[in-house]
XYZ file of C-alpha atoms in Angstrom:
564
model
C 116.680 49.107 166.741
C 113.013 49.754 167.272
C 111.079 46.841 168.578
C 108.261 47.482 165.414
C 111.330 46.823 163.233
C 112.837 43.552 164.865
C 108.738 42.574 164.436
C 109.052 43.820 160.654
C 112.095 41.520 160.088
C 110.435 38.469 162.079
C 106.902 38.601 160.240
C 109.264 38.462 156.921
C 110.423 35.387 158.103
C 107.299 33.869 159.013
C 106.107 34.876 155.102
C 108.680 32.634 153.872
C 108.254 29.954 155.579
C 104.077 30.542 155.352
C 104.522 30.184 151.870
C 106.201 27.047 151.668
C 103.577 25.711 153.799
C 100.889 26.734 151.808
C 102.405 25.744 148.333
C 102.618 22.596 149.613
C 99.727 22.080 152.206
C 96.866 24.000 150.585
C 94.766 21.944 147.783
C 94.606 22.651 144.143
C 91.240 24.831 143.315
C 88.562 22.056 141.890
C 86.181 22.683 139.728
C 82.613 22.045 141.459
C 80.108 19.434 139.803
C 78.070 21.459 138.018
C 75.560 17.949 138.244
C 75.838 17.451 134.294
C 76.214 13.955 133.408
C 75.041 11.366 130.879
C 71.139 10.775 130.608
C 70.365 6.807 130.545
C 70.226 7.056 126.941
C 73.342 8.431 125.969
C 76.304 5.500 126.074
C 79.150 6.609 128.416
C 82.988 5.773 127.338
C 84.321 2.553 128.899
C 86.723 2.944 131.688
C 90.182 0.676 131.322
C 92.794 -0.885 133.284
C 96.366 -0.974 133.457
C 96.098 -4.017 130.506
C 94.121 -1.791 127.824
C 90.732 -3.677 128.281
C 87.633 -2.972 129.896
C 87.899 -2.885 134.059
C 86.629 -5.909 135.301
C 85.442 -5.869 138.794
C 86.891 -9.027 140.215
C 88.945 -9.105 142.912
C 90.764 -12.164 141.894
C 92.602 -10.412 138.687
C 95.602 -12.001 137.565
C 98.691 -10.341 138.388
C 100.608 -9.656 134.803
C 104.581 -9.660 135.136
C 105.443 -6.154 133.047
C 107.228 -5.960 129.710
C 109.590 -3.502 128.805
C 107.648 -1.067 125.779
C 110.084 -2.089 123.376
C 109.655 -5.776 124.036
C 105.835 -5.472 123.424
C 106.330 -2.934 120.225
C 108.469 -5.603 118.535
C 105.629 -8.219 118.498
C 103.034 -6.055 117.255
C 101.559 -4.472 113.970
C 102.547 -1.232 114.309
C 102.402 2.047 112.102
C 105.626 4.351 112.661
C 105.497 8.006 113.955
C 108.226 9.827 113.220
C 108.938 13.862 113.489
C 111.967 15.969 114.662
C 110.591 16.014 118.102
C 109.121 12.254 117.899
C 109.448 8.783 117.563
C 107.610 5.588 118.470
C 104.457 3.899 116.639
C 100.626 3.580 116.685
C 99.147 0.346 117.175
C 97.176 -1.088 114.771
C 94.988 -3.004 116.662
C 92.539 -0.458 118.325
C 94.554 2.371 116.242
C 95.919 3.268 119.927
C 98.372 5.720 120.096
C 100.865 4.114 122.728
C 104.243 3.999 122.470
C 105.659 7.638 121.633
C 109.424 8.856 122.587
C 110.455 12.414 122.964
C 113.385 12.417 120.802
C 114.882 16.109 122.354
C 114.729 14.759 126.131
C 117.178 12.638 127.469
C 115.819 10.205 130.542
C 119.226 11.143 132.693
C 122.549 13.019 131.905
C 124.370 9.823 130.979
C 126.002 9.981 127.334
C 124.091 6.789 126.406
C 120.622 7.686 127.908
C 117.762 6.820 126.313
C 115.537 9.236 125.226
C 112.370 10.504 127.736
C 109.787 7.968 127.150
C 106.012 9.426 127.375
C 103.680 7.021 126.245
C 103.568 3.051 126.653
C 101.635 -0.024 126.083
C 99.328 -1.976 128.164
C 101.501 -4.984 129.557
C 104.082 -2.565 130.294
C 105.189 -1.041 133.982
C 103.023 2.091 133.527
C 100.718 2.133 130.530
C 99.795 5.717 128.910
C 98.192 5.955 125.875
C 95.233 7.263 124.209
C 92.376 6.244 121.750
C 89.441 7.504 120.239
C 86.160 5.905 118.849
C 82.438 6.145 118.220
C 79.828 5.474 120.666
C 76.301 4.121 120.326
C 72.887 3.590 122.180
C 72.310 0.777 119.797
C 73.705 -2.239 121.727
C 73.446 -4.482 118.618
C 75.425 -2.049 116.057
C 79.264 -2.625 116.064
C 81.893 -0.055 116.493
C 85.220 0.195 116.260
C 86.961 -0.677 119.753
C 91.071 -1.301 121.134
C 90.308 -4.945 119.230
C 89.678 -4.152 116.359
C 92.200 -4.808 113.510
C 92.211 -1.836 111.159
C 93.500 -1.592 107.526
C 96.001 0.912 106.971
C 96.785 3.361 103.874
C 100.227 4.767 104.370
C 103.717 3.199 106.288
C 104.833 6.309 108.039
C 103.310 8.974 110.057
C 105.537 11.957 109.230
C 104.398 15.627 109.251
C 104.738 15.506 105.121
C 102.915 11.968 105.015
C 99.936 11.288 106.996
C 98.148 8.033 107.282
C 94.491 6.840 107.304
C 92.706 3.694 109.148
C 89.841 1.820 107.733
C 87.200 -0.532 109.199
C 83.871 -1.628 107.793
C 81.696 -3.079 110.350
C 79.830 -5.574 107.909
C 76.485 -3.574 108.631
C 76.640 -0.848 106.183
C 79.252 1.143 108.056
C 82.645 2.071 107.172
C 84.894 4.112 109.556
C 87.500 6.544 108.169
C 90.317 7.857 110.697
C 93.180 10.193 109.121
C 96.100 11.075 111.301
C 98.368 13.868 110.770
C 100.818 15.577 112.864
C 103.138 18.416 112.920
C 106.958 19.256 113.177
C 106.572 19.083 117.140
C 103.528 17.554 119.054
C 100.139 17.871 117.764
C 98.022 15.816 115.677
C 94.893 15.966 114.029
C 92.476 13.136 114.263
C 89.486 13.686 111.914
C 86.637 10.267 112.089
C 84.608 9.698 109.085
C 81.355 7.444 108.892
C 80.022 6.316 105.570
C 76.599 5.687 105.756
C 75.290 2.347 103.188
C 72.546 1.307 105.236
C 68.818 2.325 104.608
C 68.604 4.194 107.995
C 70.060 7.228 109.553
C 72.646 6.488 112.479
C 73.565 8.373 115.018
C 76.886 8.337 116.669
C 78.980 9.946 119.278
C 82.304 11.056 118.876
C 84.716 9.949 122.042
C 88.292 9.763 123.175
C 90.050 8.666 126.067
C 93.524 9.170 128.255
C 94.348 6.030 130.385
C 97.444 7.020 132.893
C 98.836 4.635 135.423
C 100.430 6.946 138.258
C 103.932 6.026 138.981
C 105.206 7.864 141.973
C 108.382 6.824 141.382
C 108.382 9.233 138.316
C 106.163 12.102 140.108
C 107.539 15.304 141.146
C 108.757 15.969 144.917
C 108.637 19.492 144.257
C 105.276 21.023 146.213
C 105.014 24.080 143.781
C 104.808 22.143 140.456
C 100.754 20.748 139.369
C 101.082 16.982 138.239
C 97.554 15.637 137.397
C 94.909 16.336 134.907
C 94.369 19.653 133.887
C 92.054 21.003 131.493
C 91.004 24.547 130.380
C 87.377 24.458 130.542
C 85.863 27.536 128.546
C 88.377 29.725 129.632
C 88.706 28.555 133.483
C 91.664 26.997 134.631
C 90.609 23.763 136.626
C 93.131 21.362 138.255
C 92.711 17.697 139.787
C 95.540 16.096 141.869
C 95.449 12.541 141.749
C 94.850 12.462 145.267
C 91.528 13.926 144.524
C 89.955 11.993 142.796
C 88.183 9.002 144.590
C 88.215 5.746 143.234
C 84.529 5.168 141.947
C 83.778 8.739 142.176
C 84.235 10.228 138.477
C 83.964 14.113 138.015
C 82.053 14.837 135.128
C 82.073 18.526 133.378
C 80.939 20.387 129.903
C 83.268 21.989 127.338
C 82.897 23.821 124.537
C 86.259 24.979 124.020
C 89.663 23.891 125.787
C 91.400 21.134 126.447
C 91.930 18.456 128.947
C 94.769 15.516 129.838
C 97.376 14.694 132.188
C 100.280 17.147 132.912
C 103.632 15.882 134.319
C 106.188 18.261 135.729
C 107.708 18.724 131.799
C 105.320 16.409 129.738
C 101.810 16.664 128.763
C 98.979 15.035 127.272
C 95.819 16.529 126.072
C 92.846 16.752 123.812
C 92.002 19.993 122.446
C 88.226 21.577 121.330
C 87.962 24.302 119.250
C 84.796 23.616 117.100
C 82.120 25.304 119.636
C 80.219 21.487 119.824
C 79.565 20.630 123.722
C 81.564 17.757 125.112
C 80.789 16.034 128.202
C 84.236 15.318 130.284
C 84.878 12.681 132.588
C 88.003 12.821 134.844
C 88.001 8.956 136.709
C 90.300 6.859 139.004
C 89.772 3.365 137.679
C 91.605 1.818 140.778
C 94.719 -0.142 140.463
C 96.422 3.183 140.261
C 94.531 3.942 136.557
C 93.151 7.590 136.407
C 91.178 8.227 133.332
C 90.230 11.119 131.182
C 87.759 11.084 128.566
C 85.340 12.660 126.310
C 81.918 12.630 124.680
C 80.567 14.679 121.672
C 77.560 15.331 120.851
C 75.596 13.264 118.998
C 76.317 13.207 115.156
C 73.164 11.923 112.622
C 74.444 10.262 109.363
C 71.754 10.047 106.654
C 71.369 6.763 104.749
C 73.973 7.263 102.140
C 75.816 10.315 103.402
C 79.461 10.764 105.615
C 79.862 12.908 108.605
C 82.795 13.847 110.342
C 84.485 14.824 113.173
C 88.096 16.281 114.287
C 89.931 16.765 117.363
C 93.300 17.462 118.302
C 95.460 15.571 120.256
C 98.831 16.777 121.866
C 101.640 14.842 123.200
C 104.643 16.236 123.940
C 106.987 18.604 126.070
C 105.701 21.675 127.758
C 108.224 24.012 125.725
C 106.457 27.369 127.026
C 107.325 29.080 123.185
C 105.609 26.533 121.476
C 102.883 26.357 123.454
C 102.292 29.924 122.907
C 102.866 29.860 119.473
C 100.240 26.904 119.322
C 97.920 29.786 121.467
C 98.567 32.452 118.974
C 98.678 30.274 115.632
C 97.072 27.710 115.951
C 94.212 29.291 118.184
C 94.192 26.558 121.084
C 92.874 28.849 123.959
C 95.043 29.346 127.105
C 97.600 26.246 125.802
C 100.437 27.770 127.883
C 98.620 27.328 131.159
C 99.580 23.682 130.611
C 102.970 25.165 132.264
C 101.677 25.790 136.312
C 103.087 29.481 136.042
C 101.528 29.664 139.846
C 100.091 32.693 142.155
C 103.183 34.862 140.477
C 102.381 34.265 136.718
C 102.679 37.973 136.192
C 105.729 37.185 137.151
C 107.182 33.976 136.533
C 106.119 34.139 132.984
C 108.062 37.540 132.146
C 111.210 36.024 133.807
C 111.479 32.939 131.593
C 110.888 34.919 128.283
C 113.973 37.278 130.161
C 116.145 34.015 130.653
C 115.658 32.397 127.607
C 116.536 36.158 125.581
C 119.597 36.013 127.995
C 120.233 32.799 127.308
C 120.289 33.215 123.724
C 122.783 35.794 124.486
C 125.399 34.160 126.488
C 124.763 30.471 125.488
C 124.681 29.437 128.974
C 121.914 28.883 131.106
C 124.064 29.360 134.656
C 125.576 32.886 132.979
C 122.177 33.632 132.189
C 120.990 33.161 136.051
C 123.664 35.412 136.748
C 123.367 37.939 134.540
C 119.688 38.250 135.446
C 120.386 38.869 139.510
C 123.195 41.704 138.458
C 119.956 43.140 136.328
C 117.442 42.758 139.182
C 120.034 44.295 141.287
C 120.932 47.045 138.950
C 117.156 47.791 138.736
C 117.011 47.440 142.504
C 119.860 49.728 142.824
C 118.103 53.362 144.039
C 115.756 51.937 146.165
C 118.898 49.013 147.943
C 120.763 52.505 147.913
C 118.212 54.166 150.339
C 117.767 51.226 152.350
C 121.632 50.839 152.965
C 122.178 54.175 153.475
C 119.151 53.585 156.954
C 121.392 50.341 157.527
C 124.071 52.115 158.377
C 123.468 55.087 159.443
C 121.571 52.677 161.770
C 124.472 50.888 163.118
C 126.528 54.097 163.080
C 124.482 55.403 166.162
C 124.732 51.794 167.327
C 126.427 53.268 170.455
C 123.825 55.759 171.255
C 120.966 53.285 170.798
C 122.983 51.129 173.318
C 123.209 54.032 176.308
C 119.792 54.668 175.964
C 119.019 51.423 176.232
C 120.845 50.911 179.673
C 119.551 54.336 180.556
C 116.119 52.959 180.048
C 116.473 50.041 180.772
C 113.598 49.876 183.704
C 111.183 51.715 181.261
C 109.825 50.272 177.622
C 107.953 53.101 176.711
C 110.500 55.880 177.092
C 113.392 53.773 175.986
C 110.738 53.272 172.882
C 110.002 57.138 172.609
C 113.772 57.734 173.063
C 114.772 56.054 170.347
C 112.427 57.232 167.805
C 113.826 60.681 169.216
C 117.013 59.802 168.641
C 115.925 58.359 164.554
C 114.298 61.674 163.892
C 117.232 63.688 164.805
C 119.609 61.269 162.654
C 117.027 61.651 159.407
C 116.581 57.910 159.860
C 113.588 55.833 158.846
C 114.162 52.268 160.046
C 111.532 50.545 158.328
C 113.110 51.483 154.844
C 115.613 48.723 155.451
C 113.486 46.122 154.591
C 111.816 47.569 151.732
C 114.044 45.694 149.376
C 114.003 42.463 151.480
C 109.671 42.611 150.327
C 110.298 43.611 146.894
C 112.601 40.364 146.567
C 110.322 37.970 147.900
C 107.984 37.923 144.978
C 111.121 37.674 142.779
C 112.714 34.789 144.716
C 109.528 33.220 144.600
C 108.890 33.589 140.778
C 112.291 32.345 139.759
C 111.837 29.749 141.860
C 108.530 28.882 139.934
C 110.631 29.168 136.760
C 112.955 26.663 137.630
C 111.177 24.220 138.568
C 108.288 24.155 135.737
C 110.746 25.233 132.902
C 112.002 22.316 130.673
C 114.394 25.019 129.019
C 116.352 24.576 132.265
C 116.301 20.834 132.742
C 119.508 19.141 132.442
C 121.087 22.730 131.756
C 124.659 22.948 132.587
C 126.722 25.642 134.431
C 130.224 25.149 135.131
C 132.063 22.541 137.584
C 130.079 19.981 138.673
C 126.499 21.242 138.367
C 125.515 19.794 135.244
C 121.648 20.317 136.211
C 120.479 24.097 137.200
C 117.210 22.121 137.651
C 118.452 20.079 140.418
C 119.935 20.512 144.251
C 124.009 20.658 144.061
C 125.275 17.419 144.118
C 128.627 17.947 145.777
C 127.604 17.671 148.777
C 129.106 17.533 152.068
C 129.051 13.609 151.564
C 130.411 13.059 148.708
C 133.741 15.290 148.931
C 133.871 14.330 152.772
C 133.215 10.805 152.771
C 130.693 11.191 155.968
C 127.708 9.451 155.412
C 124.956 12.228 156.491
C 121.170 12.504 156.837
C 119.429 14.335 153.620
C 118.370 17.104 155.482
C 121.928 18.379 156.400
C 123.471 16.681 153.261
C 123.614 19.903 151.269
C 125.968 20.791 148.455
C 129.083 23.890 148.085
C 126.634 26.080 146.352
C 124.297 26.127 149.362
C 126.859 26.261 151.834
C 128.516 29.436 149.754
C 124.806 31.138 149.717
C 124.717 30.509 153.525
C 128.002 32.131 153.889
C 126.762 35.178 152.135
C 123.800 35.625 154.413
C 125.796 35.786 157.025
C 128.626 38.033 156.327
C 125.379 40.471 154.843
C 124.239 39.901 158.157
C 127.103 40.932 159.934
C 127.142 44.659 158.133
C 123.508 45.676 159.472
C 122.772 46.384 162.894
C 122.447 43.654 165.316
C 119.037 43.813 167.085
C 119.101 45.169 170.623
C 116.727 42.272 171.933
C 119.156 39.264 172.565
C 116.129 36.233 172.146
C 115.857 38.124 168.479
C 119.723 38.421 168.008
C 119.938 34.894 168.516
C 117.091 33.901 166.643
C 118.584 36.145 163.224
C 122.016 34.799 163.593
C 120.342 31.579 163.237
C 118.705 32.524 159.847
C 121.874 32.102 157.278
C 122.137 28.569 158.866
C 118.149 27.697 158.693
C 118.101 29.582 155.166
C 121.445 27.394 154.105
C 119.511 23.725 154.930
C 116.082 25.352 153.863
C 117.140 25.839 150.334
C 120.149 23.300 150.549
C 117.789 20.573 148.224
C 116.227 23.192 146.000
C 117.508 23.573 142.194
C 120.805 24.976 142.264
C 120.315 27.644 140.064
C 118.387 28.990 142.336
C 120.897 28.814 145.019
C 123.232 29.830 142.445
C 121.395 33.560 141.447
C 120.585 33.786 145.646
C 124.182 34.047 146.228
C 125.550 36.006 143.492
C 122.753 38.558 144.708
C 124.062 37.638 148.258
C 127.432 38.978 147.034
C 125.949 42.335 144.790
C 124.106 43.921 148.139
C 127.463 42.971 149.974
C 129.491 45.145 147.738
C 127.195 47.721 147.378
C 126.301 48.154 151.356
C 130.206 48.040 152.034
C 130.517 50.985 149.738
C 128.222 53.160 151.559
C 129.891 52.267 154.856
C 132.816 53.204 153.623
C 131.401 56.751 152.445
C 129.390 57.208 156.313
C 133.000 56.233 157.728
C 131.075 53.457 159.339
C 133.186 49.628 159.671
């Protein structure tokens, strides 16, 4: 085999494993500080702590023992939210939304699981939860704040019943908040002041996110974004929590978006559609509390009018239909990127609408994997054709390459010029064997993406014991052995049976004539096998079955060149 051709197959290599490196080395694109920022005048929104209440500074703060969210619901005047997708409860106090359950998601695969929890009180392990409120440069007027005890018209928050929060502040003002949400996870927040003094006011609109980062509950997966993202007038714009410095807040403008926190499947956000500017604030409070919040532009009430303001607010799963649906319908511009689609989005995206149709076809997510590699191969099939045809006409002058190559063996550049000789005469191209092995790169790569950012494929089942196509195969070599192992080599059947594939593909093409590179490619099955051992197993799962499509399909064009 031509040296250039051993190089070819080596630089592949290299790709792969360069890729890996940079999905998980190379930092998420920020945003730079375009320097806007609150003037002295203009109130900025209070950051909080992991209890709900403004951050004090101390160093001496008491260390609270958590509560469980339900323990801490139970003693607390609470309105219900319920939808088909929802359950938990606003607080009244503060009319905080805190304590919300996604009723679809299951926390594990046991029978009796609870359902996935998203957000949670302060006083519990990791409080999440969002508010919203008015903002003032007048130090002496009072506003409504996480204290204060609203009345409440309506017992239920149900798409078909909404509810509405009132507070008068004793000065003239009365606040108005009506809540409604939808079948799934949006809700519309719309803030009314009445007016009754003798003098305009003027107020700001402002909402916050409070998040404290568990890493216990944070993806190990390199590839998948978990921070705050935000779609900032059309721009894509991602902060790891990493990033952001304690003390050190990033401030932005918006005029239309969104912004929040976005988990591997879960997400959080407040969405702008009204063209008004909003000044952003993305903060790490300390303690492990990241922050994001907004403020509006300033709203004058007349002496005896109302003014109002809406946003949205959306807390939910990132179900990649409904978030384009909420795109298309509901006009919330670039929703779906909420879903880190990656370099590959071209890509990636096109694949899970392909799964899901196939999916809807076979009922099984596994069959559907499958299915999809026999497509990819079928579509693959003229140009694998050509390239297995080189392969073996390759190792069918095998012999020939090998005489020359002791004939030569005292002189590189005629053994080189020899061998392309002997290609030409042959009608061989050797580089077209690894055409295919580039075009699936892209493709391994983008299904890769899809299964690990798709909650479609969470907790989908296959067959035997692999129960989650999201996850690595969990029989592995220590549980049916008994033979306590390091994770590294721990690796399941599925990723042993991929390995086995590699190398039995390997075995039908031409060994290279170099023995350092020989060695170093009959290593590659084994490295590939422990490289992807721990990555979702329906990955592993279509990588084999593809494994075993080019096997069939090379051995039937050895068997036409009369080649073993």
């Amino acid at each position: 085999m031509k040296e250039e051709t051993k190089g070819l197959y080596l630089a592949v290599l290299l790709s792969i494993l360069i890729i890996f490196a940079v999905n998980y080395f190379m930092p998420t694109q920020q945003m730079v500080d375009d320097g806007v920022a609150p003037g002295s005048s203009v109130p900025e929104v209070s950051s909080v702590n992991e209890t709900g209440t403004e951050k004090k500074t101390s160093a001496d703060d008491a260390v609270v023992t958590a509560k469980t969210p339900q323990d801490i619901v139970k003693n607390e005047k609470r309105i219900t939210v319920k939808t088909p997708s929802l359950n938990g409860s606003i607080r009244i106090k503060g009319a905080r939304f805190d304590y919300l359950n996604l009723t679809k998601y299951k926390q594990t695969l046991e029978a009796d699981s609870p359902d996935v929890e998203l957000l949670a009180p302060s006083g519990s392990a990791t409080p999440y939860f969002a508010e919203l409120g008015w903002l003032s440069s007048d130090a002496g007027l009072k506003l409504p704040n996480s204290e204060t005890l609203w009345t409440v018209r309506g017992k239920e928050l149900t798409p078909q019943t909404p509810v509405t929060f009132e507070w008068d502040n004793g000065q003239g003002l009365k606040f108005i908040r009506t809540v409604t949400v939808d079948e799934n996870y949006l809700f519309t927040i719309t803030q009314t002041v009445e007016n009754n003094t003798v003098n305009p006011v003027v107020l700001y609109p402002y909402g916050l996110i409070s998040k404290v980062y568990d890493p216990d509950n944070i993806s190990r997966s390199a590839v998948v974004h978990e921070g705050i993202s935000s779609v900032i007038d059309g721009s894509l714009e991602e902060f790891k929590y990493k990033d952001l410095k304690e003390g050190k807040p990033e401030t932005f403008e918006l005029s239309e978006g969104w912004t929040g926190f976005s988990d591997r499947y879960w997400f959080t956000a407040f969405i702008f559609d009204n063209g008004a500017k909003n000044t952003l604030k993305f903060s790490n409070n300390g303690n492990e509390t990241y922050q994001v919040d907004y403020r509006g532009e300033p709203l004058t009430i007349a002496s005896g009018a109302a003014a109002s303001k809406q946003v949205r607010f959306f807390a939910g799963a990132k179900e990649i239909k409904l978030l384009d649906r909420y795109t298309d319908e509901e006009h919330i511009q670039k929703l779906d990127l909420a879903v880190d689609f990656g370099w590959y989005y071209f890509l990636t995206k096109p694949f899970f609408y392909i799964l899901t149709f196939l999916y809807g076809l076979i009922g099984n997510m596994g069959w559907a994997i499958l299915l999809f590699a026999a497509l990819l191969r079928l579509l693959m099939f003229p140009i694998a054709n050509k390239s297995y045809e080189s392969m073996t006409k390759m190792k069918k002058i095998q012999p020939k390459v090998m005489e020359l190559q002791e004939k030569y063996k005292d002189n590189k550049m005629l053994l080189q010029q020899s061998t392309m000789d002997l290609y030409r005469r042959e009608k061989i191209n050797p580089a077209s064997g690894c055409l295919p092995l580039f075009i699936q790169i892209p493709v391994f790569f983008s299904l890769y993406k899809v299964l690990n950012i798709s909650i479609e494929i969470r907790h989908a089942p296959f067959i035997g014991w692999i129960k989650d196509l999201s996850a690595p195969d969990p029989l592995t070599i220590s549980v049916w052995s008994h033979i306590p192992l390091p994770g590294l080599i721990d690796i399941g059947i599925w990723p042993i049976l991929m390995g086995l594939t590699m190398w039995i593909q390997q075995k039908l093409n031409p060994a290279p004539a170099n023995k350092d590179q020989a060695r170093m490619f009959a290593l590659m099955p084994l490295i590939f096998t422990f490289m992807l051992g721990h990555f979702a197993s329906g990955l592993v799962i279509y990588w084999t079955l593809s494994n075993v499509l080019s096997i069939l399909q090379q051995r039937a064009i050895m068997r036409k060149y009369g080649v073993n």
